[in-house]
CSV table of C-alpha atoms and ligand atoms in Angstrom, one decimal:
chain,number,residue,atom,x,y,z
W,1225,MET,CA,12.7,133.6,100.0
W,1226,PRO,CA,12.4,132.5,96.4
W,1227,HIS,CA,12.6,135.2,93.7
W,1228,ALA,CA,9.3,136.6,94.8
W,1229,GLU,CA,6.4,135.7,97.1
W,1230,VAL,CA,3.0,136.7,98.3
W,1231,ARG,CA,3.3,136.7,102.1
W,1232,VAL,CA,0.1,136.3,104.0
W,1233,ASP,CA,-0.1,136.9,107.8
W,1234,LEU,CA,-2.9,134.6,109.0
W,1235,ALA,CA,-2.9,136.2,112.5
W,1236,ALA,CA,-3.8,139.5,110.8
W,1237,ILE,CA,-6.8,137.8,109.2
W,1238,ARG,CA,-7.8,136.2,112.5
W,1239,ASP,CA,-7.4,139.5,114.4
W,1240,ASN,CA,-9.2,141.5,111.8
W,1241,VAL,CA,-12.2,139.2,112.0
W,1242,ALA,CA,-12.2,139.4,115.8
W,1243,GLU,CA,-12.2,143.2,115.5
W,1244,LEU,CA,-15.1,143.1,113.0
W,1245,ALA,CA,-17.0,140.6,115.3
W,1246,VAL,CA,-16.8,143.1,118.2
W,1247,ARG,CA,-18.0,145.9,115.9
W,1248,ALA,CA,-20.8,143.8,114.5
W,1249,ALA,CA,-22.1,142.1,117.8
W,1250,PRO,CA,-24.7,141.0,118.3
W,1251,ALA,CA,-24.8,140.3,114.6
W,1252,GLN,CA,-22.6,137.5,113.4
W,1253,VAL,CA,-19.8,137.7,110.9
W,1254,MET,CA,-19.6,136.0,107.5
W,1255,ALA,CA,-16.1,136.3,106.2
W,1256,VAL,CA,-16.2,136.6,102.5
W,1257,VAL,CA,-13.5,134.4,100.9
W,1258,LYS,CA,-14.5,134.6,97.2
W,1259,GLY,CA,-11.8,135.2,94.6
W,1260,ASP,CA,-9.3,132.9,96.4
W,1261,ALA,CA,-9.9,135.0,99.5
W,1262,TYR,CA,-9.1,138.2,97.6
W,1263,GLY,CA,-5.9,136.7,96.5
W,1264,HIS,CA,-4.8,135.6,100.0
W,1265,GLY,CA,-5.5,131.9,99.5
W,1266,LEU,CA,-8.9,130.3,100.0
W,1267,VAL,CA,-8.5,127.6,102.6
W,1268,PRO,CA,-5.8,129.0,105.0
W,1269,SER,CA,-7.7,132.4,104.9
W,1270,ALA,CA,-11.0,130.7,105.7
W,1271,ARG,CA,-9.5,128.8,108.6
W,1272,ALA,CA,-7.9,132.0,110.0
W,1273,ALA,CA,-11.2,133.8,109.7
W,1274,GLN,CA,-12.9,131.0,111.6
W,1275,ALA,CA,-10.2,131.2,114.3
W,1276,GLY,CA,-11.1,134.9,114.6
W,1277,GLY,CA,-14.8,134.1,115.1
W,1278,ALA,CA,-16.4,134.0,111.7
W,1279,ALA,CA,-19.4,131.8,112.1
W,1280,TRP,CA,-20.0,131.9,108.4
W,1281,LEU,CA,-17.9,131.9,105.2
W,1282,GLY,CA,-19.2,133.5,102.0
W,1283,THR,CA,-18.2,132.6,98.4
W,1284,ALA,CA,-19.4,133.8,95.1
W,1285,THR,CA,-19.3,130.5,93.2
W,1286,LEU,CA,-20.4,127.1,94.2
W,1287,ALA,CA,-17.0,125.7,93.1
W,1288,GLU,CA,-15.4,127.9,95.8
W,1289,ALA,CA,-17.7,126.7,98.5
W,1290,LEU,CA,-17.2,123.0,97.4
W,1291,ALA,CA,-13.4,123.6,97.5
W,1292,LEU,CA,-13.7,124.7,101.1
W,1293,ARG,CA,-15.7,121.5,102.0
W,1294,ALA,CA,-13.2,119.3,100.1
W,1295,ALA,CA,-10.5,120.7,102.3
W,1296,GLY,CA,-12.5,119.8,105.3
W,1297,VAL,CA,-13.6,123.3,106.3
W,1298,GLY,CA,-16.7,123.1,108.5
W,1299,GLY,CA,-19.1,125.8,109.7
W,1300,ARG,CA,-21.7,127.6,107.7
W,1301,VAL,CA,-20.8,128.3,104.1
W,1302,MET,CA,-22.9,130.2,101.7
W,1303,ALA,CA,-22.4,130.6,97.9
W,1304,TRP,CA,-24.5,133.2,96.1
W,1305,LEU,CA,-23.7,133.2,92.4
W,1306,SER,CA,-25.1,130.6,90.1
W,1307,ALA,CA,-25.9,129.9,86.5
W,1308,PRO,CA,-28.5,127.6,85.0
W,1309,GLY,CA,-27.6,124.0,85.5
W,1310,GLU,CA,-25.5,124.6,88.6
W,1311,ARG,CA,-24.2,121.6,90.6
W,1312,TRP,CA,-27.0,122.0,93.2
W,1313,ALA,CA,-27.0,118.4,94.3
W,1314,ASP,CA,-23.3,118.7,95.1
W,1315,ALA,CA,-24.0,121.9,97.0
W,1316,LEU,CA,-26.7,120.2,99.1
W,1317,ALA,CA,-24.6,117.2,99.7
W,1318,ALA,CA,-21.8,119.4,100.9
W,1319,ASP,CA,-24.2,121.3,103.2
W,1320,VAL,CA,-23.7,124.7,101.5
W,1321,ASP,CA,-26.3,127.4,101.9
W,1322,VAL,CA,-27.5,128.6,98.5
W,1323,SER,CA,-29.2,131.7,97.2
W,1324,ALA,CA,-32.0,132.5,94.7
W,1325,SER,CA,-32.7,135.8,93.0
W,1326,ALA,CA,-35.4,134.4,90.6
W,1327,PRO,CA,-38.1,131.7,90.6
W,1328,TRP,CA,-36.2,129.5,88.2
W,1329,VAL,CA,-33.4,129.3,90.6
W,1330,VAL,CA,-35.8,128.2,93.3
W,1331,ALA,CA,-37.1,125.6,90.9
W,1332,GLU,CA,-33.7,124.2,90.2
W,1333,ILE,CA,-32.7,124.0,93.8
W,1334,ALA,CA,-36.1,122.4,94.7
W,1335,ALA,CA,-35.5,119.8,91.9
W,1336,ALA,CA,-32.1,119.0,93.3
W,1337,ALA,CA,-33.6,118.7,96.8
W,1338,ARG,CA,-36.3,116.3,95.5
W,1339,GLU,CA,-33.6,114.1,93.8
W,1340,THR,CA,-31.2,114.0,96.6
W,1341,GLY,CA,-33.6,113.9,99.5
W,1342,ARG,CA,-31.8,116.8,101.2
W,1343,THR,CA,-33.5,119.9,102.3
W,1344,ALA,CA,-31.8,123.0,100.8
W,1345,ARG,CA,-31.0,126.0,103.1
W,1346,LEU,CA,-32.1,128.9,100.9
W,1347,HIS,CA,-31.4,132.6,101.1
W,1348,LEU,CA,-33.7,134.9,99.0
W,1349,LYS,CA,-32.0,137.9,97.6
W,1350,ALA,CA,-33.8,141.2,96.8
W,1351,ASP,CA,-32.4,143.9,94.6
W,1352,THR,CA,-33.0,146.9,96.9
W,1353,GLY,CA,-31.2,149.2,94.5
W,1354,MET,CA,-27.8,147.7,93.6
W,1355,GLY,CA,-29.0,146.8,90.1
W,1356,ARG,CA,-26.9,143.7,89.9
W,1357,SER,CA,-28.2,140.3,91.2
W,1358,GLY,CA,-31.3,140.1,93.4
W,1359,SER,CA,-34.9,140.0,92.6
W,1360,PRO,CA,-36.5,143.2,91.4
W,1361,LEU,CA,-38.9,144.3,94.2
W,1362,ALA,CA,-41.9,144.0,91.8
W,1363,ASP,CA,-41.1,140.3,91.5
W,1364,TRP,CA,-40.2,139.7,95.1
W,1365,PRO,CA,-43.7,138.5,96.3
W,1366,THR,CA,-43.6,135.8,93.5
W,1367,LEU,CA,-40.1,134.7,94.6
W,1368,VAL,CA,-41.2,134.5,98.2
W,1369,ASP,CA,-44.3,132.6,97.4
W,1370,ASP,CA,-42.4,130.1,95.2
W,1371,ALA,CA,-39.9,129.5,98.0
W,1372,LEU,CA,-42.8,129.0,100.5
W,1373,LYS,CA,-44.3,126.4,98.1
W,1374,ALA,CA,-41.0,124.5,98.0
W,1375,ARG,CA,-40.8,124.8,101.8
W,1376,ALA,CA,-44.3,123.3,102.1
W,1377,GLU,CA,-43.0,120.3,100.2
W,1378,GLY,CA,-40.1,120.0,102.6
W,1379,LEU,CA,-37.6,120.8,99.8
W,1380,VAL,CA,-36.2,124.1,101.2
W,1381,GLU,CA,-35.9,126.0,104.4
W,1382,VAL,CA,-35.9,129.7,103.8
W,1383,VAL,CA,-33.1,130.6,106.2
W,1384,GLY,CA,-32.0,134.0,104.9
W,1385,LEU,CA,-33.3,137.2,103.4
W,1386,TRP,CA,-30.6,139.4,102.0
W,1387,SER,CA,-29.4,142.2,99.7
W,1388,HIS,CA,-26.3,144.1,98.8
W,1389,LEU,CA,-25.4,147.8,99.0
W,1390,ALA,CA,-24.2,149.8,96.0
W,1391,CYS,CA,-22.7,152.9,97.7
W,1392,ALA,CA,-21.7,151.8,101.2
W,1393,ASP,CA,-18.2,153.0,100.5
W,1394,GLU,CA,-19.7,156.6,100.3
W,1395,PRO,CA,-21.1,157.0,103.8
W,1396,GLY,CA,-24.0,159.4,103.6
W,1397,HIS,CA,-24.8,158.6,100.0
W,1398,ALA,CA,-28.6,158.9,99.5
W,1399,ALA,CA,-28.7,155.4,98.0
W,1400,ASN,CA,-27.7,153.8,101.4
W,1401,ALA,CA,-30.8,155.0,103.3
W,1402,GLN,CA,-33.0,154.1,100.3
W,1403,GLN,CA,-31.6,150.6,100.1
W,1404,LEU,CA,-31.9,150.2,103.9
W,1405,ALA,CA,-35.6,151.2,103.8
W,1406,ALA,CA,-36.2,149.0,100.8
W,1407,PHE,CA,-34.5,146.0,102.5
W,1408,ARG,CA,-36.6,146.5,105.6
W,1409,ASP,CA,-39.8,146.5,103.5
W,1410,ALA,CA,-38.8,143.4,101.5
W,1411,ALA,CA,-37.9,141.5,104.7
W,1412,ALA,CA,-41.2,142.6,106.3
W,1413,LEU,CA,-43.2,141.4,103.2
W,1414,ALA,CA,-41.5,138.0,103.3
W,1415,GLU,CA,-42.1,137.7,107.0
W,1416,SER,CA,-45.7,138.7,106.7
W,1417,ARG,CA,-46.2,135.8,104.3
W,1418,GLY,CA,-44.7,133.4,106.8
W,1419,VAL,CA,-40.9,133.4,106.2
W,1420,ARG,CA,-39.0,133.1,109.5
W,1421,PRO,CA,-35.5,133.9,108.5
W,1422,GLU,CA,-32.6,132.8,110.7
W,1423,VAL,CA,-30.5,135.7,109.3
W,1424,ARG,CA,-31.2,138.9,107.5
W,1425,HIS,CA,-28.0,140.3,106.0
W,1426,LEU,CA,-27.1,143.4,104.0
W,1427,ALA,CA,-23.7,144.9,105.1
W,1428,ASN,CA,-20.4,144.6,103.3
W,1429,SER,CA,-17.1,145.8,104.8
W,1430,ALA,CA,-18.0,149.5,104.4
W,1431,ALA,CA,-21.4,149.1,106.0
W,1432,THR,CA,-20.0,146.9,108.8
W,1433,LEU,CA,-17.7,149.8,109.7
W,1434,THR,CA,-19.9,152.8,109.0
W,1435,MET,CA,-23.6,151.8,109.1
W,1436,ARG,CA,-24.7,150.1,112.3
W,1437,ASP,CA,-28.3,150.1,111.3
W,1438,ALA,CA,-27.4,147.9,108.3
W,1439,HIS,CA,-26.0,145.1,110.4
W,1440,PHE,CA,-29.2,143.1,111.0
W,1441,ASP,CA,-28.3,139.5,112.0
W,1442,LEU,CA,-25.1,138.9,110.0
W,1443,VAL,CA,-22.5,141.1,108.3
W,1444,ARG,CA,-20.5,140.1,105.2
W,1445,PRO,CA,-17.1,141.8,105.3
W,1446,GLY,CA,-14.6,140.8,102.5
W,1447,LEU,CA,-12.0,143.5,102.1
W,1448,ALA,CA,-11.8,144.4,105.8
W,1449,THR,CA,-11.2,140.7,106.7
W,1450,TYR,CA,-7.9,141.2,104.9
W,1451,GLY,CA,-7.0,144.4,106.7
W,1452,LEU,CA,-7.7,146.9,104.0
W,1453,SER,CA,-10.0,149.9,104.2
W,1454,PRO,CA,-13.2,150.0,102.2
W,1455,VAL,CA,-13.4,153.7,102.9
W,1456,PRO,CA,-9.9,154.8,102.2
W,1457,GLN,CA,-10.8,158.5,101.8
W,1458,GLN,CA,-12.1,158.4,105.4
W,1459,ALA,CA,-10.0,155.9,107.3
W,1460,ALA,CA,-6.7,154.0,107.0
W,1461,PRO,CA,-6.8,150.3,108.2
W,1462,GLY,CA,-5.1,151.2,111.4
W,1463,ASP,CA,-7.7,153.8,112.2
W,1464,VAL,CA,-10.4,151.1,112.4
W,1465,GLY,CA,-8.3,148.4,114.2
W,1466,LEU,CA,-7.3,146.5,111.1
W,1467,ARG,CA,-3.9,145.5,109.7
W,1468,PRO,CA,-3.1,144.3,106.2
W,1469,ALA,CA,-2.6,140.6,105.9
W,1470,MET,CA,-0.8,140.5,102.5
W,1471,SER,CA,2.6,141.8,101.4
W,1472,VAL,CA,4.2,141.2,98.1
W,1473,ARG,CA,7.9,140.8,98.1
W,1474,ALA,CA,10.7,140.1,95.6
W,1475,ARG,CA,14.4,140.1,95.3
W,1476,LEU,CA,16.3,142.3,92.9
W,1477,ALA,CA,17.3,140.2,89.9
W,1478,LEU,CA,19.9,142.6,88.5
W,1479,VAL,CA,21.4,146.0,89.5
W,1480,LYS,CA,23.3,148.1,87.0
W,1481,ARG,CA,24.5,151.6,86.3
W,1482,VAL,CA,23.4,153.4,83.1
W,1483,PRO,CA,24.2,156.8,81.6
W,1484,ALA,CA,21.8,159.8,81.4
W,1485,GLY,CA,19.3,159.6,78.6
W,1486,HIS,CA,18.9,155.8,78.8
W,1487,GLY,CA,15.4,154.5,77.8
W,1488,VAL,CA,13.9,152.0,80.2
W,1489,SER,CA,11.6,149.1,79.2
W,1490,TYR,CA,9.1,148.8,76.3
W,1491,GLY,CA,8.4,152.0,74.4
W,1492,HIS,CA,10.9,154.0,76.4
W,1493,LEU,CA,8.2,155.5,78.5
W,1494,TYR,CA,10.8,156.4,81.0
W,1495,VAL,CA,14.2,157.9,80.2
W,1496,THR,CA,16.9,158.5,82.9
W,1497,ASP,CA,17.5,162.2,83.5
W,1498,ARG,CA,21.1,161.5,84.7
W,1499,GLU,CA,23.5,158.7,85.3
W,1500,SER,CA,21.6,156.3,87.5
W,1501,THR,CA,21.3,152.8,89.0
W,1502,LEU,CA,18.5,150.6,87.7
W,1503,GLY,CA,17.1,147.7,89.7
W,1504,LEU,CA,15.3,144.8,88.0
W,1505,VAL,CA,12.4,143.3,89.8
W,1506,PRO,CA,11.3,139.8,88.6
W,1507,LEU,CA,7.6,140.4,88.7
W,1508,GLY,CA,5.2,141.4,86.0
W,1509,TYR,CA,1.6,141.5,84.9
W,1510,ALA,CA,1.5,137.7,84.5
W,1511,ASP,CA,2.0,137.6,88.3
W,1512,GLY,CA,-0.6,140.3,89.0
W,1513,VAL,CA,1.4,143.5,88.9
W,1514,PRO,CA,-0.9,145.8,87.0
W,1515,ARG,CA,0.5,147.3,83.8
W,1516,HIS,CA,-1.2,150.5,84.9
W,1517,ALA,CA,1.5,150.6,87.6
W,1518,SER,CA,4.0,151.7,84.9
W,1519,GLY,CA,5.8,155.0,85.3
W,1520,GLY,CA,7.1,157.5,82.8
W,1521,SER,CA,6.3,160.9,81.2
W,1522,ALA,CA,2.6,160.5,81.9
W,1523,GLY,CA,3.1,160.1,85.7
W,1524,PRO,CA,5.1,158.3,88.3
W,1525,GLY,CA,4.8,154.5,88.7
W,1526,ALA,CA,3.6,152.6,91.8
W,1527,PRO,CA,5.9,152.8,94.8
W,1528,VAL,CA,8.2,150.0,96.1
W,1529,LEU,CA,10.5,149.9,99.1
W,1530,ILE,CA,14.1,148.9,98.6
W,1531,GLY,CA,16.8,149.2,101.3
W,1532,GLY,CA,14.5,151.5,103.4
W,1533,VAL,CA,14.0,153.9,100.5
W,1534,THR,CA,10.7,154.3,98.6
W,1535,ARG,CA,11.3,154.3,94.8
W,1536,ARG,CA,8.9,154.3,91.9
W,1537,ILE,CA,8.5,151.9,89.0
W,1538,ALA,CA,10.3,153.3,85.9
W,1539,GLY,CA,8.9,152.5,82.5
W,1540,ARG,CA,6.4,149.8,81.5
W,1541,VAL,CA,5.6,146.9,83.6
W,1542,CYS,CA,6.3,143.8,81.4
W,1543,MET,CA,4.9,140.3,81.7
W,1544,ASP,CA,7.5,139.0,84.1
W,1545,GLN,CA,9.6,142.0,85.2
W,1546,PHE,CA,9.7,145.7,85.9
W,1547,VAL,CA,12.5,148.3,86.5
W,1548,VAL,CA,13.0,150.8,89.3
W,1549,ASP,CA,15.2,153.8,89.1
W,1550,LEU,CA,17.4,153.6,92.3
W,1551,ARG,CA,19.3,156.8,91.6
W,1552,ASP,CA,22.5,156.5,93.7
W,1553,ASP,CA,21.1,154.0,96.2
W,1554,ASP,CA,23.5,151.3,97.4
W,1555,ALA,CA,21.7,148.2,96.1
W,1556,ARG,CA,22.7,144.8,94.8
W,1557,ALA,CA,21.1,141.8,93.3
W,1558,GLY,CA,19.3,139.8,95.9
W,1559,ASP,CA,18.1,142.8,97.9
W,1560,GLU,CA,14.6,142.6,99.1
W,1561,VAL,CA,11.9,144.7,97.3
W,1562,VAL,CA,8.5,145.2,99.0
W,1563,LEU,CA,5.8,146.2,96.6
W,1564,PHE,CA,3.2,146.7,99.3
W,1565,GLY,CA,2.5,145.6,102.8
W,1566,ASP,CA,1.9,147.3,106.0
W,1567,ALA,CA,2.1,151.1,106.4
W,1568,ALA,CA,3.0,150.5,110.1
W,1569,ALA,CA,6.3,148.9,108.8
W,1570,GLY,CA,7.0,151.8,106.5
W,1571,GLU,CA,5.9,149.8,103.5
W,1572,PRO,CA,3.9,151.2,100.6
W,1573,THR,CA,0.3,150.0,100.9
W,1574,ALA,CA,-2.2,148.2,98.5
W,1575,GLN,CA,-4.1,151.5,98.7
W,1576,ASP,CA,-1.0,153.4,97.4
W,1577,TRP,CA,-0.9,151.0,94.5
W,1578,ALA,CA,-4.6,151.4,93.9
W,1579,ASP,CA,-4.1,155.2,93.8
W,1580,ALA,CA,-1.1,154.8,91.4
W,1581,CYS,CA,-3.1,152.5,89.1
W,1582,GLY,CA,-6.5,154.3,89.2
W,1583,THR,CA,-8.3,151.4,90.8
W,1584,ILE,CA,-9.3,150.0,94.2
W,1585,SER,CA,-7.2,148.0,96.7
W,1586,TYR,CA,-9.6,145.0,96.1
W,1587,GLU,CA,-8.2,144.7,92.6
W,1588,ILE,CA,-4.6,145.1,93.6
W,1589,VAL,CA,-4.6,142.1,96.1
W,1590,ALA,CA,-7.1,139.9,94.2
W,1591,ARG,CA,-4.9,140.0,91.0
W,1592,PHE,CA,-1.9,138.2,92.4
W,1593,ALA,CA,-1.7,134.9,90.5
W,1594,PRO,CA,-1.1,131.3,91.5
W,1595,ARG,CA,2.3,131.5,89.8
W,1596,LEU,CA,3.7,133.2,92.9
W,1597,PRO,CA,4.0,131.1,96.0
W,1598,ARG,CA,1.8,132.1,98.9
W,1599,VAL,CA,3.9,132.0,102.1
W,1600,TYR,CA,1.8,131.9,105.2
W,1601,VAL,CA,3.2,133.4,108.4
W,1602,ASN,CA,1.8,133.3,112.0
W,1603,GLY,CA,-0.3,130.3,110.9
W,1604,GLU,CA,0.0,128.3,114.1
W,1605,LEU,CA,-3.5,129.1,114.9
T,72,LIG,C1,-17.9,140.7,97.6
T,72,LIG,C2,-19.1,140.8,98.4
T,72,LIG,C3,-19.1,141.1,99.7
T,72,LIG,C4,-17.9,141.7,100.4
T,72,LIG,O1,-17.7,143.0,100.0
T,72,LIG,P1,-16.5,143.9,100.6
T,72,LIG,O2,-16.8,145.2,100.1
T,72,LIG,O3,-15.2,143.3,100.2
T,72,LIG,O4,-16.7,143.8,102.1
T,72,LIG,C5,-20.3,141.0,100.4
T,72,LIG,N1,-21.4,140.6,99.8
T,72,LIG,C6,-21.5,140.3,98.5
T,72,LIG,C7,-22.7,139.8,97.9
T,72,LIG,C8,-20.3,140.3,97.7
T,72,LIG,O5,-20.4,140.0,96.4
């Protein structure tokens, strides 16, 4: 192993998707691979998800979808986030499904279809209560009618009707039932005007696991694809048949004995309470280790596993390194440090890190930067 690596178990991604496919059937699975596949690496993760049965791949940006195609990834690919002047012609040439939340987006896509002679596969997105993208319900009939006009000209096929949930990670939240009802109404309105969607889709990971009635024809799990729990207060990954695909590992760069009362790292946030052994880990916030993982007087740092013992980050996380107080552990330079991985292997988890940093496991895994090598294991798929 180099000084540090992000290890990604592709069989875990494959098996997680297979598990989600069983839960979702007869709905199909769109594995969401935006954000460099939540930090796991776009193309290898996409292929592993397809090996597990994902009929669709979902990305946020068109650039991500085009990168999949450039790598030779087939199957259905949908990109949902666009800005004015997007590379629509490239998207259509690459056979990428596209989305519109407003009439001007339909107009841009229709113009690209006219120029290129390729019919766009279009998904119409309703804002059923998320308050992010999606058409306001008041404007939905206009969006549907504009899309139908473009369809009549042979410029688009309206293949999808879709929306996104705001509170699916809180099962039983009143917004879930409201959004479900609003989505049914929006889909019914579009269908009453003549849209015959191939897929209606609403569910993210949390809804895939906890809201059967939100599955419709296609579910869009992201986090669960990578073996993390979208409802950590309710279920650990293993409870729902998932296993984490990512672990972050490093080697101790230096081990040294210091006296009691020794300040550690910037600002001396942490001071040794006795003579102790410090271990230096060559990873920092430029690699994706959150500075909020620091430990000191205000609270313990994030956990790491070294030599079978779980220790905590001592002092501030720096740009390229952090320190762990190893007490009297028998450690030496070169020993393996596991930041997080699989609880089943006794390793701290991305969720433990999220709890220590006041964030969600999504952000912990998605932050790990290209500076660190991604090492793929169990990839002979
Ligand atoms: C990110 C995203 C998803 C996946 O969400 P998870 O909570 O990771 O399952 C699904 N749909 C849309 C529109 C998204 O932006």
